[in-house]
Amino acid sequence: MLAAGEGTIVTVASLLAFSAGQGDPRMPRRTLYVAAKAATLAFTRTLAGELAGTPVRTQVVCPGVVATDWNSGAGREIPWAMSPVDVASASLAGLRLGETVCAPGLQDQAAALDALDAAESVLLSGGNRPTPATRYTARAGDMPAL
């Protein structure tokens, strides 16, 4: 794509890619699914940064529940599921808007992604130090027993 001077890479993740820290008991067991989708999200966002300034674009689509055979095949109809056509249409519209992350059902996506970027920046800049944080350097007598 770089040699051709054009191209677009679209990956598909899920809103559940953002759910690792959520303890909502209504959510299904999802460890492997979330890990795979979070990796897809991180891969695409990182690739977008590496391809910045080139003619190759990237996008990761993160829909919520989508009305697919898999969902109905899992033994339930989900009335709030988005249609696959709407997901694809949102992705194409997001590409036209220059979005790297496309969350088709999220109304104020820019604010949510700005907050995510800010939190990631704090974690990276605040946590990248040559010494452990003070909570890890307490005297041995002050440490709880393991």
N, CA and C of each residue as an Amber inpcrd file, in Angstrom:
protein
   438
   0.8190000  -1.1880000   0.0000000   0.0000000   0.0000000   0.0000000
   0.8650000   1.2550000   0.0000000   1.9310000   1.2060000   0.7680000
   2.8260000   2.3640000   0.7650000   3.4450000   2.5520000  -0.6110000
   3.8730000   1.4470000  -1.2190000   4.4710000   1.5240000  -2.5510000
   3.4530000   1.9920000  -3.5870000   2.2160000   1.5810000  -3.4200000
   1.1580000   1.9710000  -4.3520000   0.6990000   3.4110000  -4.1200000
   1.0350000   3.9500000  -2.9630000   0.6560000   5.3240000  -2.6580000
  -0.7840000   5.4970000  -2.2220000  -1.4310000   4.4080000  -1.8210000
  -2.8080000   4.4960000  -1.3370000  -3.1910000   3.2070000  -0.6400000
  -4.1970000   3.3090000   0.1900000  -4.7090000   2.1150000   0.8440000
  -5.3930000   2.4410000   2.1500000  -6.2510000   1.5340000   2.5540000
  -6.9790000   1.6690000   3.8080000  -7.0400000   0.3120000   4.4860000
  -6.7440000   0.2930000   5.7600000  -6.8230000  -0.9240000   6.5650000
  -7.9330000  -0.7160000   7.5850000  -8.9520000  -1.5540000   7.5320000
 -10.0540000  -1.4840000   8.4910000 -10.0550000  -2.7820000   9.2790000
  -9.9850000  -2.6540000  10.6000000 -10.0940000  -3.8120000  11.4790000
 -11.4020000  -3.6880000  12.2570000 -11.8600000  -4.7970000  12.7800000
 -13.1070000  -4.8010000  13.5400000 -12.8260000  -5.2890000  14.9520000
 -13.1390000  -4.4440000  15.9070000 -13.0220000  -4.8180000  17.3150000
 -14.4330000  -4.8210000  17.8960000 -14.6380000  -4.1710000  18.9980000
 -15.9240000  -4.1520000  19.6760000 -15.8500000  -3.1150000  20.7770000
 -16.9850000  -2.5930000  21.1960000 -16.9810000  -1.7210000  22.3630000
 -16.4480000  -2.4580000  23.5830000 -16.5830000  -3.7840000  23.5960000
 -16.0540000  -4.5540000  24.7180000 -14.5240000  -4.4590000  24.8170000
 -13.8610000  -3.9580000  23.7800000 -12.4130000  -3.7380000  23.8570000
 -12.0810000  -2.7580000  24.9740000 -13.0530000  -1.9240000  25.3630000
 -12.8620000  -0.9340000  26.4210000 -13.3820000  -1.4210000  27.7740000
 -13.7650000  -2.6940000  27.8890000 -14.4810000  -3.1650000  29.0730000
 -13.6400000  -3.9280000  30.0860000 -12.3400000  -4.0100000  29.9050000
 -11.5220000  -4.8460000  30.7870000 -11.6790000  -4.4900000  32.2630000
 -11.7930000  -3.2260000  32.5800000 -11.8980000  -2.8180000  33.9800000
 -13.3130000  -2.7580000  34.5140000 -14.2690000  -3.1010000  33.7100000
 -15.6670000  -3.0120000  34.1230000 -16.0940000  -4.2800000  34.8410000
 -16.6450000  -4.1380000  36.0170000 -17.0620000  -5.2930000  36.8060000
 -18.5550000  -5.5200000  36.8050000 -19.2450000  -5.0180000  35.8140000
 -20.6970000  -5.1490000  35.7380000 -21.0790000  -6.6310000  35.6730000
 -21.8110000  -7.1410000  36.6650000 -22.1530000  -8.5730000  36.6800000
 -23.0810000  -8.9890000  35.5480000 -23.7030000  -8.0180000  34.8650000
 -24.5770000  -8.3670000  33.7360000 -23.7760000  -8.7150000  32.4840000
 -22.4870000  -8.3360000  32.4890000 -21.6570000  -8.6350000  31.3180000
 -21.3100000 -10.1240000  31.3020000 -21.2120000 -10.6790000  30.1150000
 -20.8670000 -12.1060000  30.0160000 -19.3970000 -12.3270000  30.3560000
 -19.0520000 -13.5840000  30.5990000 -17.6380000 -13.9330000  30.7260000
 -17.0170000 -13.6120000  29.3710000 -15.9070000 -12.8840000  29.3930000
 -15.4370000 -12.3360000  28.1210000 -13.9230000 -12.1740000  28.0410000
 -13.1740000 -12.8100000  28.8940000 -11.7450000 -12.5550000  28.9910000
 -11.0230000 -12.6640000  27.6550000 -11.1410000 -13.7690000  26.9690000
 -10.4080000 -13.9510000  25.7130000 -10.9290000 -13.0330000  24.6220000
 -12.2350000 -12.8520000  24.5670000 -12.8270000 -11.9640000  23.5630000
 -12.3310000 -10.5340000  23.7670000 -12.3880000 -10.0380000  25.0010000
 -11.9400000  -8.6750000  25.2960000 -10.4500000  -8.5270000  25.0120000
  -9.6530000  -9.5220000  25.3780000  -8.2140000  -9.4440000  25.1140000
  -7.9400000  -9.3320000  23.6160000  -8.6310000 -10.1230000  22.8200000
  -8.4320000 -10.0750000  21.3650000  -8.8950000  -8.7420000  20.7840000
 -10.0370000  -8.2530000  21.2350000 -10.5610000  -6.9920000  20.7040000
  -9.7290000  -5.8020000  21.1760000  -9.2400000  -5.8380000  22.4220000
  -8.3760000  -4.7650000  22.9180000  -7.0590000  -4.7530000  22.1540000
  -6.5420000  -5.9280000  21.8160000  -5.3120000  -6.0100000  21.0190000
  -5.5540000  -5.4430000  19.6140000  -6.6960000  -5.7330000  19.0450000
  -7.0320000  -5.1900000  17.7180000  -7.1270000  -3.6720000  17.7750000
  -7.7630000  -3.1580000  18.8080000  -7.8750000  -1.7150000  19.0010000
  -6.4870000  -1.0830000  19.1340000  -5.6540000  -1.6420000  19.9900000
  -4.3060000  -1.0960000  20.2040000  -3.4560000  -1.2100000  18.9400000
  -3.5530000  -2.3340000  18.2630000  -2.8020000  -2.5360000  17.0140000
  -3.1500000  -1.4460000  16.0060000  -4.4370000  -1.2260000  15.8030000
  -4.8720000  -0.2840000  14.7680000  -4.5350000   1.1530000  15.1450000
  -4.7280000   1.5020000  16.4100000  -4.3890000   2.8660000  16.8380000
  -2.8870000   3.1170000  16.7120000  -2.0770000   2.1370000  17.0960000
  -0.6220000   2.2780000  17.0030000  -0.1820000   2.3330000  15.5490000
  -0.7570000   1.4830000  14.7180000  -0.4390000   1.4860000  13.2960000
  -0.7910000   2.8250000  12.6640000  -1.9120000   3.4100000  13.0780000
  -2.3030000   4.7230000  12.5510000  -1.2220000   5.7540000  12.8430000
  -0.6640000   5.6990000  14.0430000   0.4140000   6.6170000  14.3880000
   1.6580000   6.3990000  13.5460000   1.9840000   5.1370000  13.3100000
   3.1680000   4.8170000  12.5140000   2.9820000   5.1680000  11.0440000
   1.7400000   5.1660000  10.5830000   1.4630000   5.4900000   9.1820000
   1.0830000   6.9580000   8.9710000   1.0790000   7.7350000  10.0390000
   0.7370000   9.1620000   9.9120000   1.6670000   9.8070000   8.8930000
   1.1040000  10.6510000   8.0590000   1.8900000  11.3280000   7.0360000
   2.0810000  10.5150000   5.7730000   1.5070000   9.3200000   5.7430000
   1.5580000   8.4920000   4.5330000   0.1520000   8.4700000   3.9260000
   0.0200000   7.9540000   2.7200000  -1.3190000   7.8800000   2.1120000
  -2.1500000   6.6800000   2.5870000  -1.6200000   5.8880000   3.5080000
  -2.3490000   4.7130000   4.0020000  -3.1000000   5.0950000   5.2750000
  -4.3980000   4.8250000   5.2740000  -5.2450000   5.1340000   6.4230000
  -5.6030000   3.8480000   7.1600000  -5.8680000   3.9910000   8.4420000
  -6.3340000   2.8520000   9.2310000  -7.5740000   3.2530000  10.0110000
  -8.3750000   2.2570000  10.3120000  -9.5600000   2.4790000  11.1380000
  -9.8810000   1.1880000  11.8620000 -10.2810000   1.3180000  13.1150000
 -10.8220000   0.1900000  13.8630000 -12.2780000   0.5130000  14.1730000
 -13.1510000  -0.4040000  13.8150000 -14.5810000  -0.2450000  14.0510000
 -14.9170000  -0.9710000  15.3500000 -15.5550000  -0.2530000  16.2690000
 -15.8860000  -0.8040000  17.5830000 -17.3910000  -0.7070000  17.8260000
 -18.1620000  -1.5780000  17.1890000 -19.6090000  -1.5220000  17.4150000
 -19.9750000  -2.1410000  18.7560000 -21.1800000  -1.8270000  19.1900000
 -21.7600000  -2.5400000  20.3210000 -22.3180000  -3.8550000  19.7810000
 -23.4350000  -4.2730000  20.2900000 -24.0430000  -5.5220000  19.8310000
 -24.5310000  -5.3300000  18.3930000 -24.1980000  -6.2970000  17.5410000
 -24.5930000  -6.2570000  16.1350000 -25.5570000  -7.4150000  15.8770000
 -26.6060000  -7.1460000  15.1280000 -27.6110000  -8.1610000  14.8060000
 -27.0350000  -9.1200000  13.7650000 -26.4290000 -10.1810000  14.2330000
 -25.8320000 -11.1760000  13.3450000 -26.3920000 -12.5540000  13.6630000
 -26.0980000 -13.5040000  12.8100000 -26.5160000 -14.8820000  13.0580000
 -25.8940000 -15.4100000  14.3380000 -24.6820000 -14.9400000  14.6720000
 -24.0380000 -15.4120000  15.8900000 -24.8870000 -15.0710000  17.1070000
 -25.3900000 -13.8250000  17.1570000 -26.1960000 -13.4210000  18.3100000
 -27.4790000 -14.2240000  18.4080000 -28.2150000 -14.3540000  17.3170000
 -29.4440000 -15.1250000  17.3800000 -29.1280000 -16.6040000  17.5380000
 -27.9870000 -17.0190000  17.0190000 -27.5640000 -18.4030000  17.1800000
 -27.1690000 -18.7250000  18.6020000 -26.8860000 -17.6820000  19.3960000
 -26.5320000 -17.8980000  20.7990000 -27.7910000 -18.0900000  21.6470000
 -28.9330000 -18.1710000  20.9910000 -30.1630000 -18.4760000  21.7020000
 -30.9480000 -17.2700000  22.1730000 -30.6410000 -16.0940000  21.6230000
 -31.3900000 -14.9190000  22.0550000 -31.4620000 -13.8910000  20.9330000
 -32.5620000 -13.2040000  20.8860000 -32.7110000 -12.0540000  19.9980000
 -32.3800000 -10.8210000  20.8320000 -31.6560000  -9.8920000  20.2800000
 -31.2630000  -8.7040000  21.0170000 -31.8750000  -7.4910000  20.3190000
 -32.9120000  -6.9070000  20.9230000 -33.6380000  -5.8360000  20.2540000
 -32.8330000  -4.5520000  20.0570000 -31.8030000  -4.3170000  20.8450000
 -31.0270000  -3.0780000  20.7100000 -29.8010000  -3.2560000  19.8230000
 -29.6860000  -4.4000000  19.1420000 -28.5380000  -4.6470000  18.2730000
 -28.6050000  -3.7740000  17.0190000 -27.4410000  -3.2980000  16.5940000
 -27.3290000  -2.4850000  15.3790000 -27.2430000  -3.4250000  14.1730000
 -27.7590000  -3.0030000  13.0610000 -27.6960000  -3.8380000  11.8630000
 -26.2750000  -3.8120000  11.2940000 -25.8490000  -4.9080000  10.6680000
 -24.5310000  -4.9280000  10.0320000 -24.3840000  -3.8400000   8.9670000
 -25.4660000  -3.5350000   8.2570000 -25.4220000  -2.4810000   7.2350000
 -25.1240000  -1.1300000   7.8840000 -25.7440000  -0.8600000   9.0300000
 -25.4900000   0.3980000   9.7270000 -24.0470000   0.4740000  10.2350000
 -23.5080000  -0.6510000  10.6920000 -22.1140000  -0.6770000  11.1420000
 -21.1850000  -0.3600000   9.9730000 -21.4070000  -1.0130000   8.8410000
 -20.5620000  -0.7780000   7.6660000 -20.6990000   0.6550000   7.1640000
 -21.9210000   1.1700000   7.1420000 -22.1420000   2.5520000   6.6980000
 -21.4450000   3.5440000   7.6190000 -21.5120000   3.2990000   8.9350000
 -20.8350000   4.1770000   9.8940000 -19.3220000   4.1310000   9.6880000
 -18.7920000   2.9560000   9.4210000 -17.3520000   2.8210000   9.1730000
 -16.9340000   3.6500000   7.9650000 -17.6750000   3.5400000   6.8830000
 -17.3510000   4.3130000   5.6830000 -17.4690000   5.8110000   5.9350000
 -18.5050000   6.2250000   6.6750000 -18.6480000   7.6400000   7.0210000
 -17.4900000   8.0790000   7.9070000 -17.0950000   7.2290000   8.8480000
 -15.9650000   7.5410000   9.7210000 -14.6640000   7.6880000   8.9500000
 -14.4800000   6.8740000   7.9390000 -13.2880000   7.0220000   7.0920000
 -13.2940000   8.3670000   6.3950000 -14.4580000   8.7690000   5.8860000
 -14.5630000  10.0910000   5.2460000 -14.2670000  11.2110000   6.2360000
 -14.6050000  11.0050000   7.5090000 -14.3590000  12.0080000   8.5500000
 -12.9260000  11.9480000   9.0830000 -12.1590000  10.9420000   8.6430000
 -10.7820000  10.8110000   9.1100000 -10.6440000  10.1390000  10.4640000
 -11.6580000   9.3950000  10.9000000 -11.6180000   8.7320000  12.2040000
 -10.7590000   7.4720000  12.1700000  -9.8760000   7.3580000  13.1360000
  -9.1180000   6.1190000  13.3190000  -9.9430000   5.1230000  14.1070000
 -10.6910000   5.6060000  15.0920000 -11.6000000   4.7630000  15.8720000
 -13.0180000   5.1480000  15.4910000 -13.8140000   4.1510000  15.1390000
 -15.2170000   4.3710000  14.7870000 -16.0780000   3.5410000  15.7380000
 -16.7970000   4.2240000  16.6240000 -17.7510000   3.5620000  17.5120000
 -19.1410000   3.9680000  17.0140000 -19.7510000   3.1590000  16.1590000
 -20.9570000   3.5610000  15.4420000 -22.1110000   4.0740000  16.2880000
 -22.2750000   3.5840000  17.4940000 -23.4060000   4.0100000  18.3100000
 -23.0890000   5.1260000  19.2840000 -21.8400000   5.5380000  19.3750000
 -21.4210000   6.5370000  20.3650000 -21.6240000   7.9440000  19.8200000
 -22.5080000   8.6990000  20.4520000 -22.8520000  10.0260000  19.9700000
 -21.6890000  11.0070000  20.0780000 -21.0660000  11.1200000  21.2580000
 -19.9840000  12.0830000  21.4640000 -18.6500000  11.3440000  21.5140000
 -18.3050000  10.7460000  20.4120000 -17.0880000   9.9400000  20.3400000
 -15.8320000  10.7680000  20.5870000 -15.7730000  11.9740000  20.0530000
 -14.5750000  12.7980000  20.1890000 -14.2380000  13.0440000  21.6580000
 -15.2330000  13.3730000  22.4760000 -14.9870000  13.6300000  23.8950000
 -14.5070000  12.3690000  24.6020000 -15.1200000  11.2340000  24.2900000
 -14.7200000   9.9760000  24.9280000 -13.2870000   9.6100000  24.5590000
 -12.9350000   9.7490000  23.2890000 -11.5760000   9.4120000  22.8640000
 -10.5520000  10.4170000  23.3800000 -10.9430000  11.6900000  23.5010000
 -10.0420000  12.6800000  24.1070000  -9.7470000  12.3060000  25.5620000
 -10.7800000  11.8740000  26.2940000 -10.5910000  11.4650000  27.6920000
  -9.7010000  10.2280000  27.7690000  -9.8910000   9.2840000  26.8570000
  -9.0420000   8.0930000  26.8210000  -7.5930000   8.4720000  26.5390000
  -7.3760000   9.3290000  25.5430000  -6.0190000   9.7800000  25.2240000
  -5.3720000  10.4700000  26.4200000  -6.1380000  11.3180000  27.1150000
  -5.6030000  12.0270000  28.2790000  -5.2160000  11.0450000  29.3850000
  -6.0650000  10.0560000  29.6390000  -5.7620000   9.0650000  30.6720000
  -4.5200000   8.2480000  30.2970000  -4.4170000   7.8620000  29.0400000
  -3.2360000   7.1100000  28.6010000  -1.9700000   7.9500000  28.7490000
  -2.0730000   9.2250000  28.4480000  -0.9220000  10.1160000  28.5710000
  -0.4610000  10.2150000  30.0230000  -1.4010000  10.3380000  30.9530000
  -1.0610000  10.4060000  32.3740000  -0.3890000   9.1120000  32.8150000
  -0.9450000   7.9850000  32.4060000  -0.3520000   6.6990000  32.7800000
   1.0760000   6.5580000  32.2520000   1.2720000   6.9200000  30.9940000
   2.6010000   6.7840000  30.3960000   3.6060000   7.7620000  30.9800000
   3.2420000   9.0320000  31.0790000   4.1970000  10.0300000  31.5570000
   4.4220000   9.9200000  33.0570000   3.3750000   9.6200000  33.8020000
   3.5180000   9.5190000  35.2540000   4.1190000   8.2170000  35.7190000
   3.9780000   7.1790000  34.9460000   4.4480000   5.8670000  35.3670000
   5.8090000   5.4810000  34.8310000   6.3380000   6.2640000  33.9300000
   7.6330000   5.9420000  33.3190000   8.7340000   6.6720000  34.0810000
   9.1060000   6.0900000  35.2340000  10.0840000   6.7020000  36.1200000
  11.1710000   5.6900000  36.4550000  12.3350000   6.1610000  36.8750000
  13.4340000   5.2490000  37.1940000  13.3120000   4.5850000  38.5570000
  12.3630000   5.0370000  39.3840000  12.1950000   4.4370000  40.7160000
  10.7310000   4.0950000  40.9290000  10.4700000   3.1220000  41.7970000
   9.0740000   2.7670000  42.0720000   8.3470000   3.9080000  42.7800000
   7.0410000   3.9440000  42.6010000   6.1990000   4.9030000  43.3140000
   6.3460000   4.6650000  44.8150000   6.1350000   5.7080000  45.6030000
   6.3640000   5.6080000  47.0440000   5.5350000   4.5200000  47.7110000
   4.3840000   4.1960000  47.2090000   3.5830000   3.1410000  47.8390000
   4.2750000   1.7890000  47.7710000   5.2700000   1.6520000  46.8850000
   6.0040000   0.3880000  46.7590000   7.3230000   0.4080000  47.5150000
   7.6340000   1.4880000  48.1680000   8.9340000   1.5910000  48.8260000
   8.7990000   1.7450000  50.3420000   7.6890000   1.3020000  50.9280000
   7.4950000   1.3640000  52.3630000   8.5200000   0.4630000  53.0720000
   8.7830000   0.7690000  54.3150000   9.7190000  -0.0670000  55.0800000
   9.1290000  -1.4540000  55.2520000   9.9920000  -2.4220000  55.3880000
   9.5530000  -3.8270000  55.4860000   8.5430000  -4.0330000  56.6000000
   8.6970000  -3.3590000  57.7320000   7.7650000  -3.5300000  58.8510000
   6.3960000  -2.9520000  58.5650000   6.3210000  -2.0370000  57.6150000
   5.0450000  -1.4140000  57.2580000   4.2940000  -2.1860000  56.1790000
   4.9480000  -3.1710000  55.6070000   4.3490000  -3.9190000  54.4950000
   3.3860000  -4.9730000  55.0540000   2.2480000  -5.1630000  54.4040000
   1.3300000  -6.2240000  54.8520000   1.9350000  -7.5910000  54.5740000
   1.5730000  -8.5560000  55.3930000   2.0690000  -9.9220000  55.2050000
   1.4390000 -10.5130000  53.9470000   2.2120000 -11.2890000  53.2250000
   1.6970000 -11.9400000  52.0180000   1.2090000 -13.3250000  52.3150000
